[in-house]
Amino acid sequence: MSDRVVCKPTPWFFLRAAAMIAMFGVFAVLFYKDGSTGYREANLSYYLSEAFKNAADDFTSKGSSMSPEEWKAYAAKQEVAVPDDPALLPEGTEFPIMWPEMLQDHAAMAEKGVSNPKAHFDTYRQESGLAKSPPEHSYSQQKIKEQWWVFGICLALLILAVFFLLRTLSRKMVVDGDTFQPAGGKAVKIKDLVRLDLRRWNSKGLALVWADDGSGGERKIRIDGLTYGGFKTEDDEPAENLMRALKARFSGEIIDYEDEDDESEETPEKDAGEPED
């Protein structure tokens, strides 16, 4: 066995990190779009679709008895009912919003506008280039703000995931002769290690080791074999080789797999002031 065993970040870790970054990134983009333009465009589509329903009602009650010219004059004066807050609609929307010209067509209203206002509006939406289908209800300013809040949360999680990825990229675990370099913190002499807990090593690739800090206390160190080194046989099980090298030079107490029944007696309690890597 070589005196030096190095465990670098594993593809398993990179895959998980990439999945989290992709997930938070996609969510951040979606919520940003909804908060900045999406919900406002949906509101415009909603209020215009309501205008088509109102036009159908008006045509049924009085438009059918009007001449095409009378109906056109009437419809040309009608406004789309929208909220007083212009921030609920896309930036640059001109007010008042008049009924679309399609609703002024007496023949079109008689043929389809009354019997199927939804299909009538869908035709208008496609022709006018409206980006959003009408939702079942309009979105309030509170709902728009919520999109920004969730966007902020997703962005923070994205930044955090990138931070941990970059931090892990710069780390590794090394056993070099009589020295152990954990993934975080300073290197320690293996002779200063006093306890090694291997109860989760087989199942989760995790181990804990305590080192004498030289001042009467102990330093707790985490060994993560799945993140650093890994256990692939085609790679010669780097994490397992590191643990073998560590155990070969270790002279302290080992809490091994079969000791789980005695966990309450053997697991050392974490001191409140004890640093953890």
PDB file of C-alpha atoms in Angstrom:
ATOM      1  CA  MET A   1       0.000   0.000   0.000  1.00  0.00           C
ATOM      2  CA  SER A   2       1.293   3.454  -0.890  1.00  0.00           C
ATOM      3  CA  ASP A   3       2.139   5.807   1.976  1.00  0.00           C
ATOM      4  CA  ARG A   4      -0.019   8.439   0.292  1.00  0.00           C
ATOM      5  CA  VAL A   5      -3.722   7.965  -0.437  1.00  0.00           C
ATOM      6  CA  VAL A   6      -5.661  10.829  -1.995  1.00  0.00           C
ATOM      7  CA  CYS A   7      -9.466  11.066  -2.227  1.00  0.00           C
ATOM      8  CA  LYS A   8     -10.811  13.792  -4.485  1.00  0.00           C
ATOM      9  CA  PRO A   9     -14.466  14.786  -5.033  1.00  0.00           C
ATOM     10  CA  THR A  10     -16.408  12.003  -6.727  1.00  0.00           C
ATOM     11  CA  PRO A  11     -18.636  11.992  -9.833  1.00  0.00           C
ATOM     12  CA  TRP A  12     -21.497  11.048  -7.473  1.00  0.00           C
ATOM     13  CA  PHE A  13     -21.087  14.394  -5.713  1.00  0.00           C
ATOM     14  CA  PHE A  14     -20.823  16.315  -8.995  1.00  0.00           C
ATOM     15  CA  LEU A  15     -24.004  14.649 -10.265  1.00  0.00           C
ATOM     16  CA  ARG A  16     -25.939  15.641  -7.165  1.00  0.00           C
ATOM     17  CA  ALA A  17     -24.543  19.158  -7.216  1.00  0.00           C
ATOM     18  CA  ALA A  18     -25.345  19.568 -10.902  1.00  0.00           C
ATOM     19  CA  ALA A  19     -28.907  18.322 -10.359  1.00  0.00           C
ATOM     20  CA  MET A  20     -29.466  20.792  -7.520  1.00  0.00           C
ATOM     21  CA  ILE A  21     -27.968  23.690  -9.484  1.00  0.00           C
ATOM     22  CA  ALA A  22     -30.114  22.825 -12.503  1.00  0.00           C
ATOM     23  CA  MET A  23     -33.263  22.494 -10.383  1.00  0.00           C
ATOM     24  CA  PHE A  24     -32.782  25.762  -8.482  1.00  0.00           C
ATOM     25  CA  GLY A  25     -31.715  27.503 -11.695  1.00  0.00           C
ATOM     26  CA  VAL A  26     -34.820  26.409 -13.599  1.00  0.00           C
ATOM     27  CA  PHE A  27     -37.111  27.369 -10.715  1.00  0.00           C
ATOM     28  CA  ALA A  28     -35.407  30.763 -10.371  1.00  0.00           C
ATOM     29  CA  VAL A  29     -35.901  31.496 -14.083  1.00  0.00           C
ATOM     30  CA  LEU A  30     -39.560  30.409 -14.031  1.00  0.00           C
ATOM     31  CA  PHE A  31     -40.450  32.453 -10.965  1.00  0.00           C
ATOM     32  CA  TYR A  32     -38.518  35.446 -12.318  1.00  0.00           C
ATOM     33  CA  LYS A  33     -40.507  35.310 -15.560  1.00  0.00           C
ATOM     34  CA  ASP A  34     -43.825  35.038 -13.708  1.00  0.00           C
ATOM     35  CA  GLY A  35     -42.944  37.879 -11.336  1.00  0.00           C
ATOM     36  CA  SER A  36     -41.555  40.227 -13.974  1.00  0.00           C
ATOM     37  CA  THR A  37     -43.904  39.680 -16.930  1.00  0.00           C
ATOM     38  CA  GLY A  38     -45.744  36.347 -16.844  1.00  0.00           C
ATOM     39  CA  TYR A  39     -48.498  37.110 -14.335  1.00  0.00           C
ATOM     40  CA  ARG A  40     -49.085  40.577 -15.826  1.00  0.00           C
ATOM     41  CA  GLU A  41     -49.438  39.127 -19.327  1.00  0.00           C
ATOM     42  CA  ALA A  42     -51.792  36.486 -17.940  1.00  0.00           C
ATOM     43  CA  ASN A  43     -53.858  39.257 -16.320  1.00  0.00           C
ATOM     44  CA  LEU A  44     -54.166  41.101 -19.642  1.00  0.00           C
ATOM     45  CA  SER A  45     -55.308  37.887 -21.311  1.00  0.00           C
ATOM     46  CA  TYR A  46     -57.805  37.291 -18.505  1.00  0.00           C
ATOM     47  CA  TYR A  47     -59.406  40.753 -18.698  1.00  0.00           C
ATOM     48  CA  LEU A  48     -59.597  40.610 -22.490  1.00  0.00           C
ATOM     49  CA  SER A  49     -61.254  37.181 -22.335  1.00  0.00           C
ATOM     50  CA  GLU A  50     -63.775  38.606 -19.876  1.00  0.00           C
ATOM     51  CA  ALA A  51     -64.498  41.354 -22.408  1.00  0.00           C
ATOM     52  CA  PHE A  52     -65.389  38.668 -24.962  1.00  0.00           C
ATOM     53  CA  LYS A  53     -67.836  37.138 -22.473  1.00  0.00           C
ATOM     54  CA  ASN A  54     -69.341  40.549 -21.746  1.00  0.00           C
ATOM     55  CA  ALA A  55     -69.640  41.231 -25.472  1.00  0.00           C
ATOM     56  CA  ALA A  56     -71.481  37.937 -25.930  1.00  0.00           C
ATOM     57  CA  ASP A  57     -73.925  38.878 -23.176  1.00  0.00           C
ATOM     58  CA  ASP A  58     -74.441  42.341 -24.606  1.00  0.00           C
ATOM     59  CA  PHE A  59     -74.981  40.997 -28.113  1.00  0.00           C
ATOM     60  CA  THR A  60     -77.520  38.479 -26.816  1.00  0.00           C
ATOM     61  CA  SER A  61     -79.469  41.087 -24.877  1.00  0.00           C
ATOM     62  CA  LYS A  62     -79.443  43.931 -27.400  1.00  0.00           C
ATOM     63  CA  GLY A  63     -76.915  43.503 -30.193  1.00  0.00           C
ATOM     64  CA  SER A  64     -78.910  40.944 -32.125  1.00  0.00           C
ATOM     65  CA  SER A  65     -81.625  43.519 -32.701  1.00  0.00           C
ATOM     66  CA  MET A  66     -79.135  46.156 -33.869  1.00  0.00           C
ATOM     67  CA  SER A  67     -77.968  46.712 -37.393  1.00  0.00           C
ATOM     68  CA  PRO A  68     -74.301  45.931 -38.105  1.00  0.00           C
ATOM     69  CA  GLU A  69     -73.551  49.670 -38.098  1.00  0.00           C
ATOM     70  CA  GLU A  70     -75.322  50.247 -34.796  1.00  0.00           C
ATOM     71  CA  TRP A  71     -73.543  47.330 -33.150  1.00  0.00           C
ATOM     72  CA  LYS A  72     -70.176  48.510 -34.456  1.00  0.00           C
ATOM     73  CA  ALA A  73     -70.755  52.011 -33.085  1.00  0.00           C
ATOM     74  CA  TYR A  74     -71.815  50.571 -29.732  1.00  0.00           C
ATOM     75  CA  ALA A  75     -68.926  48.089 -29.446  1.00  0.00           C
ATOM     76  CA  ALA A  76     -66.347  50.716 -30.468  1.00  0.00           C
ATOM     77  CA  LYS A  77     -67.183  52.716 -27.345  1.00  0.00           C
ATOM     78  CA  GLN A  78     -66.873  49.854 -24.883  1.00  0.00           C
ATOM     79  CA  GLU A  79     -63.857  49.531 -22.598  1.00  0.00           C
ATOM     80  CA  VAL A  80     -62.258  46.402 -21.206  1.00  0.00           C
ATOM     81  CA  ALA A  81     -62.857  46.335 -17.457  1.00  0.00           C
ATOM     82  CA  VAL A  82     -59.433  46.331 -15.771  1.00  0.00           C
ATOM     83  CA  PRO A  83     -58.254  47.037 -12.208  1.00  0.00           C
ATOM     84  CA  ASP A  84     -57.245  50.551 -11.179  1.00  0.00           C
ATOM     85  CA  ASP A  85     -53.648  49.471 -10.479  1.00  0.00           C
ATOM     86  CA  PRO A  86     -51.729  49.615 -13.807  1.00  0.00           C
ATOM     87  CA  ALA A  87     -48.910  47.552 -12.253  1.00  0.00           C
ATOM     88  CA  LEU A  88     -51.140  44.483 -12.577  1.00  0.00           C
ATOM     89  CA  LEU A  89     -50.856  44.668 -16.381  1.00  0.00           C
ATOM     90  CA  PRO A  90     -47.813  44.560 -18.677  1.00  0.00           C
ATOM     91  CA  GLU A  91     -45.599  47.611 -18.718  1.00  0.00           C
ATOM     92  CA  GLY A  92     -46.524  49.933 -21.564  1.00  0.00           C
ATOM     93  CA  THR A  93     -50.201  48.961 -21.651  1.00  0.00           C
ATOM     94  CA  GLU A  94     -52.230  51.913 -22.916  1.00  0.00           C
ATOM     95  CA  PHE A  95     -55.393  52.904 -21.076  1.00  0.00           C
ATOM     96  CA  PRO A  96     -58.270  52.767 -21.543  1.00  0.00           C
ATOM     97  CA  ILE A  97     -58.275  49.403 -23.284  1.00  0.00           C
ATOM     98  CA  MET A  98     -61.088  49.348 -25.806  1.00  0.00           C
ATOM     99  CA  TRP A  99     -62.900  46.233 -26.953  1.00  0.00           C
ATOM    100  CA  PRO A 100     -60.917  44.543 -29.756  1.00  0.00           C
ATOM    101  CA  GLU A 101     -62.071  45.327 -33.284  1.00  0.00           C
ATOM    102  CA  MET A 102     -63.126  41.699 -33.697  1.00  0.00           C
ATOM    103  CA  LEU A 103     -65.982  42.345 -31.258  1.00  0.00           C
ATOM    104  CA  GLN A 104     -67.326  45.115 -33.488  1.00  0.00           C
ATOM    105  CA  ASP A 105     -68.083  42.630 -36.272  1.00  0.00           C
ATOM    106  CA  HIS A 106     -71.824  41.932 -36.136  1.00  0.00           C
ATOM    107  CA  ALA A 107     -71.649  38.859 -38.380  1.00  0.00           C
ATOM    108  CA  ALA A 108     -68.765  37.298 -36.415  1.00  0.00           C
ATOM    109  CA  MET A 109     -70.584  37.887 -33.138  1.00  0.00           C
ATOM    110  CA  ALA A 110     -73.720  36.271 -34.489  1.00  0.00           C
ATOM    111  CA  GLU A 111     -71.825  33.298 -35.897  1.00  0.00           C
ATOM    112  CA  LYS A 112     -69.390  32.467 -33.091  1.00  0.00           C
ATOM    113  CA  GLY A 113     -69.115  35.299 -30.583  1.00  0.00           C
ATOM    114  CA  VAL A 114     -72.292  34.393 -28.750  1.00  0.00           C
ATOM    115  CA  SER A 115     -72.272  30.608 -29.001  1.00  0.00           C
ATOM    116  CA  ASN A 116     -68.591  30.140 -28.098  1.00  0.00           C
ATOM    117  CA  PRO A 117     -66.906  33.275 -26.714  1.00  0.00           C
ATOM    118  CA  LYS A 118     -63.929  31.201 -25.538  1.00  0.00           C
ATOM    119  CA  ALA A 119     -63.158  29.988 -29.075  1.00  0.00           C
ATOM    120  CA  HIS A 120     -63.792  33.494 -30.352  1.00  0.00           C
ATOM    121  CA  PHE A 121     -61.219  34.857 -27.901  1.00  0.00           C
ATOM    122  CA  ASP A 122     -58.713  32.078 -28.743  1.00  0.00           C
ATOM    123  CA  THR A 123     -58.876  33.176 -32.384  1.00  0.00           C
ATOM    124  CA  TYR A 124     -58.230  36.768 -31.323  1.00  0.00           C
ATOM    125  CA  ARG A 125     -55.373  35.709 -29.025  1.00  0.00           C
ATOM    126  CA  GLN A 126     -53.605  33.845 -31.818  1.00  0.00           C
ATOM    127  CA  GLU A 127     -54.043  36.683 -34.275  1.00  0.00           C
ATOM    128  CA  SER A 128     -52.946  39.378 -31.820  1.00  0.00           C
ATOM    129  CA  GLY A 129     -49.973  37.438 -30.452  1.00  0.00           C
ATOM    130  CA  LEU A 130     -51.021  37.367 -26.814  1.00  0.00           C
ATOM    131  CA  ALA A 131     -48.408  35.269 -25.043  1.00  0.00           C
ATOM    132  CA  LYS A 132     -50.543  33.795 -22.281  1.00  0.00           C
ATOM    133  CA  SER A 133     -53.762  31.834 -22.175  1.00  0.00           C
ATOM    134  CA  PRO A 134     -56.309  33.375 -19.796  1.00  0.00           C
ATOM    135  CA  PRO A 135     -56.102  31.925 -16.275  1.00  0.00           C
ATOM    136  CA  GLU A 136     -59.205  30.991 -14.303  1.00  0.00           C
ATOM    137  CA  HIS A 137     -58.782  34.140 -12.228  1.00  0.00           C
ATOM    138  CA  SER A 138     -56.689  37.265 -12.270  1.00  0.00           C
ATOM    139  CA  TYR A 139     -53.496  37.581 -10.223  1.00  0.00           C
ATOM    140  CA  SER A 140     -53.301  40.135  -7.428  1.00  0.00           C
ATOM    141  CA  GLN A 141     -50.308  42.272  -6.567  1.00  0.00           C
ATOM    142  CA  GLN A 142     -49.721  39.940  -3.619  1.00  0.00           C
ATOM    143  CA  LYS A 143     -49.469  36.944  -5.960  1.00  0.00           C
ATOM    144  CA  ILE A 144     -46.980  38.796  -8.144  1.00  0.00           C
ATOM    145  CA  LYS A 145     -44.896  39.678  -5.089  1.00  0.00           C
ATOM    146  CA  GLU A 146     -44.922  36.024  -4.044  1.00  0.00           C
ATOM    147  CA  GLN A 147     -43.237  35.106  -7.331  1.00  0.00           C
ATOM    148  CA  TRP A 148     -40.420  37.531  -6.512  1.00  0.00           C
ATOM    149  CA  TRP A 149     -40.082  36.128  -3.008  1.00  0.00           C
ATOM    150  CA  VAL A 150     -39.832  32.544  -4.245  1.00  0.00           C
ATOM    151  CA  PHE A 151     -37.440  33.705  -6.972  1.00  0.00           C
ATOM    152  CA  GLY A 152     -35.224  35.197  -4.246  1.00  0.00           C
ATOM    153  CA  ILE A 153     -35.303  31.930  -2.275  1.00  0.00           C
ATOM    154  CA  CYS A 154     -34.428  29.854  -5.354  1.00  0.00           C
ATOM    155  CA  LEU A 155     -31.644  32.272  -6.278  1.00  0.00           C
ATOM    156  CA  ALA A 156     -30.201  32.073  -2.747  1.00  0.00           C
ATOM    157  CA  LEU A 157     -30.315  28.255  -2.863  1.00  0.00           C
ATOM    158  CA  LEU A 158     -28.694  28.317  -6.300  1.00  0.00           C
ATOM    159  CA  ILE A 159     -25.858  30.517  -5.032  1.00  0.00           C
ATOM    160  CA  LEU A 160     -25.479  28.264  -1.984  1.00  0.00           C
ATOM    161  CA  ALA A 161     -25.302  25.144  -4.168  1.00  0.00           C
ATOM    162  CA  VAL A 162     -22.665  26.759  -6.399  1.00  0.00           C
ATOM    163  CA  PHE A 163     -20.716  27.827  -3.310  1.00  0.00           C
ATOM    164  CA  PHE A 164     -20.648  24.290  -1.898  1.00  0.00           C
ATOM    165  CA  LEU A 165     -19.683  22.916  -5.296  1.00  0.00           C
ATOM    166  CA  LEU A 166     -16.749  25.318  -5.631  1.00  0.00           C
ATOM    167  CA  ARG A 167     -15.701  24.737  -2.032  1.00  0.00           C
ATOM    168  CA  THR A 168     -15.774  20.969  -2.438  1.00  0.00           C
ATOM    169  CA  LEU A 169     -13.809  21.223  -5.689  1.00  0.00           C
ATOM    170  CA  SER A 170     -10.925  22.772  -3.756  1.00  0.00           C
ATOM    171  CA  ARG A 171     -10.889  20.045  -1.096  1.00  0.00           C
ATOM    172  CA  LYS A 172      -9.662  16.491  -0.761  1.00  0.00           C
ATOM    173  CA  MET A 173      -8.886  13.896   1.906  1.00  0.00           C
ATOM    174  CA  VAL A 174      -5.326  12.617   2.158  1.00  0.00           C
ATOM    175  CA  VAL A 175      -3.481  10.084   4.276  1.00  0.00           C
ATOM    176  CA  ASP A 176       0.206  10.773   3.798  1.00  0.00           C
ATOM    177  CA  GLY A 177       2.460   8.714   6.002  1.00  0.00           C
ATOM    178  CA  ASP A 178       1.600   9.590   9.608  1.00  0.00           C
ATOM    179  CA  THR A 179      -0.560  12.616   8.661  1.00  0.00           C
ATOM    180  CA  PHE A 180      -4.258  12.817   7.875  1.00  0.00           C
ATOM    181  CA  GLN A 181      -5.597  15.791   5.940  1.00  0.00           C
ATOM    182  CA  PRO A 182      -9.398  15.944   6.293  1.00  0.00           C
ATOM    183  CA  ALA A 183     -11.601  17.624   3.698  1.00  0.00           C
ATOM    184  CA  GLY A 184     -11.917  20.694   5.887  1.00  0.00           C
ATOM    185  CA  GLY A 185      -9.552  22.167   8.438  1.00  0.00           C
ATOM    186  CA  LYS A 186      -5.938  21.557   9.302  1.00  0.00           C
ATOM    187  CA  ALA A 187      -4.030  18.327   8.891  1.00  0.00           C
ATOM    188  CA  VAL A 188      -3.564  16.186  12.005  1.00  0.00           C
ATOM    189  CA  LYS A 189      -1.055  13.591  13.063  1.00  0.00           C
ATOM    190  CA  ILE A 190      -2.633  10.156  13.073  1.00  0.00           C
ATOM    191  CA  LYS A 191      -1.053   9.505  16.484  1.00  0.00           C
ATOM    192  CA  ASP A 192      -3.222  12.340  17.839  1.00  0.00           C
ATOM    193  CA  LEU A 193      -6.447  10.612  16.750  1.00  0.00           C
ATOM    194  CA  VAL A 194      -8.126   9.142  19.822  1.00  0.00           C
ATOM    195  CA  ARG A 195     -11.407   7.657  18.581  1.00  0.00           C
ATOM    196  CA  LEU A 196     -12.762   6.380  15.255  1.00  0.00           C
ATOM    197  CA  ASP A 197     -16.490   5.751  14.756  1.00  0.00           C
ATOM    198  CA  LEU A 198     -17.148   3.403  11.807  1.00  0.00           C
ATOM    199  CA  ARG A 199     -20.773   2.450  12.472  1.00  0.00           C
ATOM    200  CA  ARG A 200     -22.070   4.259   9.361  1.00  0.00           C
ATOM    201  CA  TRP A 201     -19.097   3.508   7.138  1.00  0.00           C
ATOM    202  CA  ASN A 202     -20.511   0.373   5.513  1.00  0.00           C
ATOM    203  CA  SER A 203     -24.038   1.716   5.021  1.00  0.00           C
ATOM    204  CA  LYS A 204     -23.479   5.410   4.229  1.00  0.00           C
ATOM    205  CA  GLY A 205     -19.764   5.842   3.681  1.00  0.00           C
ATOM    206  CA  LEU A 206     -19.531   8.146   6.699  1.00  0.00           C
ATOM    207  CA  ALA A 207     -17.149   7.991   9.627  1.00  0.00           C
ATOM    208  CA  LEU A 208     -16.235  10.273  12.505  1.00  0.00           C
ATOM    209  CA  VAL A 209     -12.852  10.637  14.108  1.00  0.00           C
ATOM    210  CA  TRP A 210     -11.790  12.668  17.130  1.00  0.00           C
ATOM    211  CA  ALA A 211      -8.353  14.198  17.500  1.00  0.00           C
ATOM    212  CA  ASP A 212      -6.598  15.540  20.567  1.00  0.00           C
ATOM    213  CA  ASP A 213      -6.380  19.308  20.012  1.00  0.00           C
ATOM    214  CA  GLY A 214      -3.442  19.682  22.397  1.00  0.00           C
ATOM    215  CA  SER A 215      -5.349  21.804  24.908  1.00  0.00           C
ATOM    216  CA  GLY A 216      -7.288  19.093  26.708  1.00  0.00           C
ATOM    217  CA  GLY A 217     -10.161  19.093  24.232  1.00  0.00           C
ATOM    218  CA  GLU A 218     -11.044  17.111  21.150  1.00  0.00           C
ATOM    219  CA  ARG A 219     -11.584  18.051  17.521  1.00  0.00           C
ATOM    220  CA  LYS A 220     -14.333  16.200  15.690  1.00  0.00           C
ATOM    221  CA  ILE A 221     -13.635  15.347  12.033  1.00  0.00           C
ATOM    222  CA  ARG A 222     -16.093  13.986   9.475  1.00  0.00           C
ATOM    223  CA  ILE A 223     -14.903  11.504   6.842  1.00  0.00           C
ATOM    224  CA  ASP A 224     -17.292  11.363   3.858  1.00  0.00           C
ATOM    225  CA  GLY A 225     -16.303   8.547   1.534  1.00  0.00           C
ATOM    226  CA  LEU A 226     -19.153   9.115  -0.929  1.00  0.00           C
ATOM    227  CA  THR A 227     -18.210  12.744  -1.526  1.00  0.00           C
ATOM    228  CA  TYR A 228     -14.452  12.173  -1.516  1.00  0.00           C
ATOM    229  CA  GLY A 229     -12.870   9.140  -3.151  1.00  0.00           C
ATOM    230  CA  GLY A 230     -15.872   6.886  -3.527  1.00  0.00           C
ATOM    231  CA  PHE A 231     -16.181   3.115  -3.419  1.00  0.00           C
ATOM    232  CA  LYS A 232     -16.172   2.074  -7.074  1.00  0.00           C
ATOM    233  CA  THR A 233     -14.242  -1.145  -7.597  1.00  0.00           C
ATOM    234  CA  GLU A 234     -13.090  -0.006 -11.037  1.00  0.00           C
ATOM    235  CA  ASP A 235     -11.342   2.913  -9.313  1.00  0.00           C
ATOM    236  CA  ASP A 236      -9.862   0.577  -6.679  1.00  0.00           C
ATOM    237  CA  GLU A 237     -12.164   1.920  -3.936  1.00  0.00           C
ATOM    238  CA  PRO A 238     -10.223   5.091  -3.031  1.00  0.00           C
ATOM    239  CA  ALA A 239     -12.251   5.843   0.112  1.00  0.00           C
ATOM    240  CA  GLU A 240     -11.825   2.296   1.405  1.00  0.00           C
ATOM    241  CA  ASN A 241      -8.084   2.464   0.738  1.00  0.00           C
ATOM    242  CA  LEU A 242      -7.884   5.717   2.695  1.00  0.00           C
ATOM    243  CA  MET A 243      -9.702   4.141   5.627  1.00  0.00           C
ATOM    244  CA  ARG A 244      -7.402   1.118   5.529  1.00  0.00           C
ATOM    245  CA  ALA A 245      -4.347   3.380   5.531  1.00  0.00           C
ATOM    246  CA  LEU A 246      -5.781   5.375   8.409  1.00  0.00           C
ATOM    247  CA  LYS A 247      -6.654   2.309  10.474  1.00  0.00           C
ATOM    248  CA  ALA A 248      -3.231   0.772   9.812  1.00  0.00           C
ATOM    249  CA  ARG A 249      -1.589   3.720  11.614  1.00  0.00           C
ATOM    250  CA  PHE A 250      -4.362   4.335  14.138  1.00  0.00           C
ATOM    251  CA  SER A 251      -3.839   3.259  17.747  1.00  0.00           C
ATOM    252  CA  GLY A 252      -6.918   4.731  19.464  1.00  0.00           C
ATOM    253  CA  GLU A 253     -10.387   3.364  20.174  1.00  0.00           C
ATOM    254  CA  ILE A 254     -12.413   2.047  17.228  1.00  0.00           C
ATOM    255  CA  ILE A 255     -16.199   1.997  17.447  1.00  0.00           C
ATOM    256  CA  ASP A 256     -16.939  -0.606  14.819  1.00  0.00           C
ATOM    257  CA  TYR A 257     -19.977  -1.934  12.970  1.00  0.00           C
ATOM    258  CA  GLU A 258     -20.976  -4.506  15.567  1.00  0.00           C
ATOM    259  CA  ASP A 259     -20.993  -1.954  18.382  1.00  0.00           C
ATOM    260  CA  GLU A 260     -24.296  -0.313  17.361  1.00  0.00           C
ATOM    261  CA  ASP A 261     -26.208  -2.061  20.164  1.00  0.00           C
ATOM    262  CA  ASP A 262     -24.031  -0.224  22.677  1.00  0.00           C
ATOM    263  CA  GLU A 263     -24.448   3.183  21.035  1.00  0.00           C
ATOM    264  CA  SER A 264     -25.726   4.927  24.167  1.00  0.00           C
ATOM    265  CA  GLU A 265     -22.698   3.774  26.145  1.00  0.00           C
ATOM    266  CA  GLU A 266     -19.954   4.129  23.553  1.00  0.00           C
ATOM    267  CA  THR A 267     -20.897   7.207  21.480  1.00  0.00           C
ATOM    268  CA  PRO A 268     -18.988  10.183  22.850  1.00  0.00           C
ATOM    269  CA  GLU A 269     -21.109  13.192  23.626  1.00  0.00           C
ATOM    270  CA  LYS A 270     -20.312  16.259  21.583  1.00  0.00           C
ATOM    271  CA  ASP A 271     -18.859  18.974  23.731  1.00  0.00           C
ATOM    272  CA  ALA A 272     -20.654  22.325  23.270  1.00  0.00           C
ATOM    273  CA  GLY A 273     -17.403  24.065  22.575  1.00  0.00           C
ATOM    274  CA  GLU A 274     -15.953  21.315  20.403  1.00  0.00           C
ATOM    275  CA  PRO A 275     -15.102  22.400  16.848  1.00  0.00           C
ATOM    276  CA  GLU A 276     -16.357  20.233  13.973  1.00  0.00           C
ATOM    277  CA  ASP A 277     -14.916  19.945  10.481  1.00  0.00           C
TER     278      ASP A 277
END
